[in-house]
């Protein structure tokens, strides 16, 4: 950058320009005027206040919308308690309705201790495989 700057200065010194005294005075007056005019510093506090104001306004608007939506919602219908009946009996009592049977009893092919031993053996095999893979990568 220094070399470029030096070349620019040399080239500028070679330029011969003549200007009238009137033009020189106008240029000087312009330069003096720009030195007196200082840019207005940007206020950081006003930007922060504006941000807070817009955030609070948005929050208030959201709360008002939620309140208006809940206000216009009809009240839920009260549920009549079923006296001395369990829930499945009450469901079966409806005419023309038969509830699907979703539950199926679990059947184990071997005792739980054997299943637990098999699961532990599988976990140990997985651990050994992971250890080999980790040792291979390092």
Short mmCIF file of N, CA and C in Angstrom, two decimals:
data_model
loop_
_atom_site.label_atom_id
_atom_site.label_comp_id
_atom_site.label_asym_id
_atom_site.label_seq_id
_atom_site.Cartn_x
_atom_site.Cartn_y
_atom_site.Cartn_z
N UNK A 1 0.82 -1.18 0.00
CA UNK A 1 0.00 0.00 0.00
C UNK A 1 0.87 1.25 0.00
N UNK A 2 2.01 1.18 0.67
CA UNK A 2 2.89 2.35 0.74
C UNK A 2 3.42 2.73 -0.64
N UNK A 3 3.78 1.74 -1.44
CA UNK A 3 4.31 2.00 -2.78
C UNK A 3 3.25 2.66 -3.65
N UNK A 4 2.01 2.16 -3.56
CA UNK A 4 0.91 2.72 -4.32
C UNK A 4 0.65 4.17 -3.91
N UNK A 5 0.69 4.40 -2.61
CA UNK A 5 0.46 5.76 -2.10
C UNK A 5 1.56 6.72 -2.57
N UNK A 6 2.78 6.24 -2.58
CA UNK A 6 3.89 7.09 -3.04
C UNK A 6 3.73 7.44 -4.52
N UNK A 7 3.32 6.44 -5.33
CA UNK A 7 3.11 6.71 -6.76
C UNK A 7 2.00 7.72 -6.97
N UNK A 8 0.93 7.60 -6.18
CA UNK A 8 -0.18 8.57 -6.31
C UNK A 8 0.29 9.98 -5.97
N UNK A 9 1.08 10.10 -4.92
CA UNK A 9 1.58 11.43 -4.53
C UNK A 9 2.50 12.00 -5.63
N UNK A 10 3.37 11.15 -6.18
CA UNK A 10 4.24 11.61 -7.27
C UNK A 10 3.45 12.08 -8.48
N UNK A 11 2.43 11.27 -8.82
CA UNK A 11 1.60 11.65 -9.97
C UNK A 11 0.82 12.93 -9.69
N UNK A 12 0.38 13.11 -8.47
CA UNK A 12 -0.36 14.32 -8.12
C UNK A 12 0.53 15.55 -8.17
N UNK A 13 1.80 15.40 -7.81
CA UNK A 13 2.73 16.52 -7.86
C UNK A 13 3.02 16.95 -9.29
N UNK A 14 2.93 16.02 -10.22
CA UNK A 14 3.20 16.33 -11.62
C UNK A 14 2.04 17.08 -12.28
N UNK A 15 0.86 17.00 -11.67
CA UNK A 15 -0.30 17.67 -12.26
C UNK A 15 -0.18 19.17 -12.05
N UNK A 16 -0.30 19.90 -13.12
CA UNK A 16 -0.27 21.35 -13.04
C UNK A 16 -1.65 21.88 -13.37
N UNK A 17 -2.31 22.35 -12.36
CA UNK A 17 -3.65 22.90 -12.57
C UNK A 17 -3.66 24.32 -12.05
N UNK A 18 -4.25 25.18 -12.84
CA UNK A 18 -4.34 26.58 -12.42
C UNK A 18 -5.80 26.87 -12.15
N UNK A 19 -6.03 27.51 -11.05
CA UNK A 19 -7.39 27.91 -10.74
C UNK A 19 -7.38 29.38 -10.33
N UNK A 20 -8.48 29.98 -10.54
CA UNK A 20 -8.57 31.40 -10.22
C UNK A 20 -8.64 31.61 -8.72
N UNK A 21 -8.38 32.83 -8.31
CA UNK A 21 -8.42 33.16 -6.89
C UNK A 21 -9.83 32.98 -6.33
N UNK A 22 -10.81 33.28 -7.17
CA UNK A 22 -12.20 33.14 -6.74
C UNK A 22 -12.54 31.66 -6.47
N UNK A 23 -12.09 30.78 -7.36
CA UNK A 23 -12.34 29.34 -7.17
C UNK A 23 -11.61 28.83 -5.93
N UNK A 24 -10.37 29.30 -5.73
CA UNK A 24 -9.60 28.90 -4.56
C UNK A 24 -10.32 29.31 -3.27
N UNK A 25 -10.89 30.52 -3.24
CA UNK A 25 -11.61 31.00 -2.06
C UNK A 25 -12.85 30.15 -1.80
N UNK A 26 -13.55 29.80 -2.87
CA UNK A 26 -14.75 28.98 -2.70
C UNK A 26 -14.41 27.58 -2.16
N UNK A 27 -13.31 27.00 -2.67
CA UNK A 27 -12.88 25.68 -2.20
C UNK A 27 -12.49 25.75 -0.73
N UNK A 28 -11.74 26.79 -0.38
CA UNK A 28 -11.33 26.95 1.02
C UNK A 28 -12.54 27.14 1.94
N UNK A 29 -13.50 27.93 1.49
CA UNK A 29 -14.71 28.15 2.29
C UNK A 29 -15.48 26.84 2.47
N UNK A 30 -15.54 26.03 1.43
CA UNK A 30 -16.21 24.73 1.51
C UNK A 30 -15.52 23.83 2.52
N UNK A 31 -14.19 23.80 2.47
CA UNK A 31 -13.44 22.96 3.39
C UNK A 31 -13.62 23.41 4.83
N UNK A 32 -13.61 24.72 5.06
CA UNK A 32 -13.82 25.24 6.42
C UNK A 32 -15.22 24.90 6.92
N UNK A 33 -16.22 24.96 6.05
CA UNK A 33 -17.60 24.66 6.45
C UNK A 33 -17.76 23.18 6.82
N UNK A 34 -17.09 22.31 6.10
CA UNK A 34 -17.23 20.89 6.42
C UNK A 34 -16.52 20.55 7.72
N UNK A 35 -15.48 21.28 8.07
CA UNK A 35 -14.80 21.01 9.34
C UNK A 35 -15.67 21.42 10.52
N UNK A 36 -16.50 22.41 10.37
CA UNK A 36 -17.36 22.86 11.46
C UNK A 36 -18.57 21.96 11.66
N UNK A 37 -19.06 21.37 10.59
CA UNK A 37 -20.24 20.52 10.68
C UNK A 37 -19.80 19.15 11.14
N UNK A 38 -20.28 18.76 12.29
CA UNK A 38 -19.95 17.45 12.81
C UNK A 38 -21.14 16.52 12.65
N UNK A 39 -20.91 15.28 12.32
CA UNK A 39 -22.03 14.35 12.18
C UNK A 39 -22.71 14.11 13.54
N UNK A 40 -24.00 13.98 13.50
CA UNK A 40 -24.76 13.75 14.73
C UNK A 40 -24.52 12.30 15.17
N UNK A 41 -24.04 12.11 16.39
CA UNK A 41 -23.81 10.73 16.83
C UNK A 41 -25.13 10.00 16.99
N UNK A 42 -25.12 8.75 16.57
CA UNK A 42 -26.32 7.93 16.65
C UNK A 42 -26.55 7.51 18.10
N UNK A 43 -27.74 7.71 18.57
CA UNK A 43 -28.07 7.40 19.96
C UNK A 43 -28.38 5.92 20.10
N UNK A 44 -27.60 5.25 20.92
CA UNK A 44 -27.80 3.83 21.15
C UNK A 44 -28.98 3.58 22.08
N UNK A 45 -29.19 4.52 22.99
CA UNK A 45 -30.27 4.32 23.96
C UNK A 45 -31.63 4.40 23.29
N UNK A 46 -31.78 5.26 22.28
CA UNK A 46 -33.08 5.34 21.62
C UNK A 46 -33.38 4.06 20.85
N UNK A 47 -32.37 3.42 20.29
CA UNK A 47 -32.58 2.16 19.57
C UNK A 47 -33.00 1.06 20.55
N UNK A 48 -32.38 1.04 21.72
CA UNK A 48 -32.73 0.03 22.71
C UNK A 48 -34.15 0.26 23.22
N UNK A 49 -34.51 1.54 23.46
CA UNK A 49 -35.86 1.85 23.92
C UNK A 49 -36.89 1.46 22.85
N UNK A 50 -36.57 1.70 21.60
CA UNK A 50 -37.47 1.33 20.52
C UNK A 50 -37.64 -0.18 20.44
N UNK A 51 -36.56 -0.91 20.64
CA UNK A 51 -36.62 -2.37 20.61
C UNK A 51 -37.52 -2.87 21.74
N UNK A 52 -37.33 -2.34 22.96
CA UNK A 52 -38.16 -2.74 24.09
C UNK A 52 -39.62 -2.41 23.83
N UNK A 53 -39.87 -1.22 23.30
CA UNK A 53 -41.26 -0.82 23.05
C UNK A 53 -41.92 -1.74 22.04
N UNK A 54 -41.22 -2.08 20.98
CA UNK A 54 -41.81 -2.97 19.97
C UNK A 54 -42.01 -4.38 20.51
N UNK A 55 -41.09 -4.85 21.34
CA UNK A 55 -41.24 -6.18 21.94
C UNK A 55 -42.44 -6.23 22.87
N UNK A 56 -42.58 -5.23 23.71
CA UNK A 56 -43.71 -5.20 24.64
C UNK A 56 -45.04 -5.04 23.90
N UNK A 57 -45.04 -4.28 22.83
CA UNK A 57 -46.26 -4.13 22.04
C UNK A 57 -46.66 -5.46 21.41
N UNK A 58 -45.71 -6.18 20.87
CA UNK A 58 -46.01 -7.49 20.28
C UNK A 58 -46.50 -8.47 21.32
N UNK A 59 -45.90 -8.46 22.50
CA UNK A 59 -46.33 -9.34 23.58
C UNK A 59 -47.75 -9.01 24.01
N UNK A 60 -48.04 -7.72 24.16
CA UNK A 60 -49.39 -7.31 24.57
C UNK A 60 -50.42 -7.72 23.51
N UNK A 61 -50.08 -7.57 22.24
CA UNK A 61 -51.01 -7.96 21.18
C UNK A 61 -51.26 -9.46 21.22
N UNK A 62 -50.23 -10.26 21.45
CA UNK A 62 -50.41 -11.72 21.51
C UNK A 62 -51.29 -12.11 22.69
N UNK A 63 -51.10 -11.48 23.83
CA UNK A 63 -51.92 -11.77 25.01
C UNK A 63 -53.37 -11.41 24.75
N UNK A 64 -53.61 -10.27 24.12
CA UNK A 64 -54.98 -9.85 23.83
C UNK A 64 -55.66 -10.83 22.87
N UNK A 65 -54.95 -11.30 21.86
CA UNK A 65 -55.52 -12.27 20.92
C UNK A 65 -55.88 -13.57 21.64
N UNK A 66 -55.01 -14.04 22.50
CA UNK A 66 -55.28 -15.27 23.25
C UNK A 66 -56.49 -15.09 24.15
N UNK A 67 -56.59 -13.95 24.83
CA UNK A 67 -57.74 -13.69 25.71
C UNK A 67 -59.03 -13.65 24.89
N UNK A 68 -59.01 -12.99 23.74
CA UNK A 68 -60.23 -12.91 22.93
C UNK A 68 -60.66 -14.28 22.40
N UNK A 69 -59.69 -15.11 22.04
CA UNK A 69 -60.03 -16.45 21.54
C UNK A 69 -60.65 -17.27 22.67
N UNK A 70 -60.07 -17.22 23.86
CA UNK A 70 -60.61 -17.98 24.98
C UNK A 70 -61.96 -17.43 25.45
N UNK A 71 -62.16 -16.13 25.35
CA UNK A 71 -63.39 -15.51 25.80
C UNK A 71 -64.59 -15.98 24.96
N UNK A 72 -64.39 -16.13 23.67
CA UNK A 72 -65.48 -16.48 22.77
C UNK A 72 -65.70 -17.99 22.66
N UNK A 73 -64.94 -18.79 23.34
CA UNK A 73 -65.08 -20.24 23.29
C UNK A 73 -66.27 -20.65 24.16
N UNK A 74 -67.13 -21.55 23.67
CA UNK A 74 -68.26 -21.99 24.50
C UNK A 74 -67.77 -22.83 25.68
N UNK A 75 -68.54 -22.81 26.74
CA UNK A 75 -68.18 -23.56 27.94
C UNK A 75 -68.29 -25.05 27.65
N UNK A 76 -67.41 -25.87 28.21
CA UNK A 76 -67.48 -27.30 27.97
C UNK A 76 -68.72 -27.89 28.64
N UNK A 77 -69.25 -28.91 28.01
CA UNK A 77 -70.43 -29.56 28.56
C UNK A 77 -70.03 -30.40 29.77
N UNK A 78 -70.82 -30.36 30.82
CA UNK A 78 -70.46 -31.15 32.00
C UNK A 78 -70.67 -32.64 31.71
N UNK A 79 -69.78 -33.45 32.25
CA UNK A 79 -69.85 -34.89 32.07
C UNK A 79 -70.60 -35.48 33.25
N UNK A 80 -71.63 -36.24 32.95
CA UNK A 80 -72.42 -36.85 34.02
C UNK A 80 -71.69 -38.06 34.57
N UNK A 81 -71.55 -38.16 35.87
CA UNK A 81 -70.85 -39.32 36.43
C UNK A 81 -71.70 -40.57 36.28
N UNK A 82 -71.02 -41.69 36.04
CA UNK A 82 -71.70 -42.98 35.90
C UNK A 82 -71.67 -43.63 37.28
N UNK A 83 -72.84 -43.90 37.81
CA UNK A 83 -72.92 -44.42 39.18
C UNK A 83 -72.66 -45.92 39.20
N UNK A 84 -71.72 -46.32 40.05
CA UNK A 84 -71.43 -47.74 40.31
C UNK A 84 -71.11 -48.53 39.04
N UNK A 85 -70.47 -47.94 38.10
CA UNK A 85 -70.09 -48.66 36.88
C UNK A 85 -68.63 -48.35 36.58
N UNK A 86 -67.95 -49.31 36.03
CA UNK A 86 -66.59 -49.07 35.57
C UNK A 86 -66.67 -48.51 34.16
N UNK A 87 -65.61 -47.95 33.69
CA UNK A 87 -65.61 -47.31 32.38
C UNK A 87 -65.90 -48.30 31.25
N UNK A 88 -65.32 -49.49 31.22
CA UNK A 88 -65.66 -50.41 30.13
C UNK A 88 -67.13 -50.79 30.11
N UNK A 89 -67.75 -50.94 31.30
CA UNK A 89 -69.18 -51.28 31.34
C UNK A 89 -70.00 -50.14 30.76
N UNK A 90 -69.60 -48.90 31.05
CA UNK A 90 -70.33 -47.75 30.53
C UNK A 90 -70.20 -47.67 29.02
N UNK A 91 -69.03 -48.03 28.49
CA UNK A 91 -68.84 -48.00 27.04
C UNK A 91 -69.64 -49.10 26.38
N UNK A 92 -69.63 -50.30 26.99
CA UNK A 92 -70.39 -51.42 26.42
C UNK A 92 -71.89 -51.18 26.45
N UNK A 93 -72.37 -50.31 27.35
CA UNK A 93 -73.81 -50.09 27.52
C UNK A 93 -74.41 -49.27 26.38
N UNK A 94 -73.57 -48.62 25.58
CA UNK A 94 -74.12 -47.82 24.49
C UNK A 94 -74.69 -48.73 23.42
N UNK A 95 -75.85 -48.39 22.88
CA UNK A 95 -76.45 -49.28 21.88
C UNK A 95 -75.68 -49.25 20.56
N UNK A 96 -75.46 -50.41 19.97
CA UNK A 96 -74.82 -50.52 18.67
C UNK A 96 -73.33 -50.29 18.67
N UNK A 97 -72.71 -50.34 19.84
CA UNK A 97 -71.27 -50.08 19.91
C UNK A 97 -70.57 -51.26 20.54
N UNK A 98 -69.56 -51.74 19.86
CA UNK A 98 -68.74 -52.78 20.47
C UNK A 98 -67.29 -52.30 20.41
N UNK A 99 -66.66 -52.13 21.54
CA UNK A 99 -65.29 -51.60 21.55
C UNK A 99 -64.32 -52.62 20.99
N UNK A 100 -63.30 -52.16 20.28
CA UNK A 100 -62.30 -53.10 19.76
C UNK A 100 -61.44 -53.63 20.90
N UNK A 101 -61.01 -54.83 20.75
CA UNK A 101 -60.13 -55.43 21.75
C UNK A 101 -58.69 -55.12 21.36
N UNK A 102 -58.08 -54.22 22.11
CA UNK A 102 -56.73 -53.77 21.79
C UNK A 102 -55.67 -54.50 22.60
N UNK A 103 -56.06 -55.08 23.71
CA UNK A 103 -55.08 -55.70 24.59
C UNK A 103 -54.93 -57.18 24.25
N UNK A 104 -53.70 -57.63 24.29
CA UNK A 104 -53.41 -59.04 24.06
C UNK A 104 -52.46 -59.46 25.17
N UNK A 105 -52.71 -60.58 25.78
CA UNK A 105 -51.85 -61.02 26.87
C UNK A 105 -50.50 -61.44 26.30
N UNK A 106 -49.46 -61.13 27.06
CA UNK A 106 -48.11 -61.48 26.64
C UNK A 106 -47.83 -62.93 26.97
N UNK A 107 -47.20 -63.62 26.03
CA UNK A 107 -46.84 -65.02 26.25
C UNK A 107 -45.34 -65.15 26.11
N UNK A 108 -44.71 -65.62 27.16
CA UNK A 108 -43.27 -65.81 27.14
C UNK A 108 -42.96 -67.24 26.75
N UNK A 109 -41.95 -67.40 25.88
CA UNK A 109 -41.56 -68.74 25.46
C UNK A 109 -40.62 -69.38 26.45
N UNK A 110 -39.95 -68.60 27.25
CA UNK A 110 -39.05 -69.15 28.27
C UNK A 110 -39.16 -68.28 29.51
N UNK A 111 -38.68 -68.75 30.63
CA UNK A 111 -38.77 -67.95 31.85
C UNK A 111 -37.99 -66.64 31.73
N UNK A 112 -38.37 -65.70 32.56
CA UNK A 112 -37.76 -64.37 32.51
C UNK A 112 -36.27 -64.38 32.81
N UNK A 113 -35.80 -65.29 33.64
CA UNK A 113 -34.37 -65.33 33.97
C UNK A 113 -33.55 -65.66 32.73
N UNK A 114 -34.06 -66.59 31.91
CA UNK A 114 -33.34 -66.95 30.68
C UNK A 114 -33.32 -65.77 29.71
N UNK A 115 -34.42 -65.06 29.60
CA UNK A 115 -34.47 -63.88 28.72
C UNK A 115 -33.47 -62.83 29.19
N UNK A 116 -33.40 -62.62 30.50
CA UNK A 116 -32.46 -61.65 31.05
C UNK A 116 -31.02 -62.06 30.75
N UNK A 117 -30.71 -63.34 30.89
CA UNK A 117 -29.35 -63.82 30.61
C UNK A 117 -29.01 -63.61 29.13
N UNK A 118 -29.98 -63.85 28.24
CA UNK A 118 -29.73 -63.65 26.80
C UNK A 118 -29.50 -62.18 26.49
N UNK A 119 -30.29 -61.30 27.12
CA UNK A 119 -30.11 -59.86 26.89
C UNK A 119 -28.75 -59.39 27.39
N UNK A 120 -28.32 -59.88 28.55
CA UNK A 120 -27.01 -59.49 29.07
C UNK A 120 -25.90 -59.98 28.15
N UNK A 121 -26.03 -61.17 27.61
CA UNK A 121 -25.02 -61.69 26.69
C UNK A 121 -24.97 -60.84 25.42
N UNK A 122 -26.13 -60.43 24.91
CA UNK A 122 -26.16 -59.57 23.73
C UNK A 122 -25.50 -58.22 24.00
N UNK A 123 -25.75 -57.68 25.19
CA UNK A 123 -25.15 -56.39 25.56
C UNK A 123 -23.64 -56.51 25.64
N UNK A 124 -23.14 -57.60 26.20
CA UNK A 124 -21.69 -57.81 26.30
C UNK A 124 -21.07 -57.95 24.91
N UNK A 125 -21.73 -58.66 24.00
CA UNK A 125 -21.22 -58.78 22.63
C UNK A 125 -21.16 -57.41 21.97
N UNK A 126 -22.19 -56.60 22.16
CA UNK A 126 -22.20 -55.26 21.57
C UNK A 126 -21.08 -54.40 22.15
N UNK A 127 -20.84 -54.50 23.47
CA UNK A 127 -19.76 -53.76 24.11
C UNK A 127 -18.41 -54.15 23.51
N UNK A 128 -18.19 -55.45 23.35
CA UNK A 128 -16.93 -55.92 22.79
C UNK A 128 -16.73 -55.41 21.37
N UNK A 129 -17.79 -55.41 20.58
CA UNK A 129 -17.70 -54.92 19.20
C UNK A 129 -17.36 -53.43 19.19
N UNK A 130 -18.01 -52.67 20.06
CA UNK A 130 -17.74 -51.23 20.12
C UNK A 130 -16.31 -50.97 20.55
N UNK A 131 -15.81 -51.72 21.54
CA UNK A 131 -14.42 -51.55 21.99
C UNK A 131 -13.44 -51.82 20.84
N UNK A 132 -13.69 -52.89 20.07
CA UNK A 132 -12.81 -53.20 18.92
C UNK A 132 -12.84 -52.08 17.91
N UNK A 133 -14.05 -51.54 17.64
CA UNK A 133 -14.15 -50.44 16.68
C UNK A 133 -13.43 -49.21 17.16
N UNK A 134 -13.52 -48.90 18.44
CA UNK A 134 -12.85 -47.72 18.99
C UNK A 134 -11.32 -47.91 18.95
N UNK A 135 -10.87 -49.08 19.30
CA UNK A 135 -9.42 -49.35 19.25
C UNK A 135 -8.92 -49.27 17.82
N UNK A 136 -9.72 -49.69 16.86
CA UNK A 136 -9.32 -49.67 15.45
C UNK A 136 -9.18 -48.22 14.96
N UNK A 137 -10.05 -47.36 15.40
CA UNK A 137 -10.01 -45.98 14.91
C UNK A 137 -8.88 -45.20 15.53
N UNK A 138 -8.46 -45.53 16.75
CA UNK A 138 -7.37 -44.80 17.37
C UNK A 138 -6.11 -45.56 17.12
#
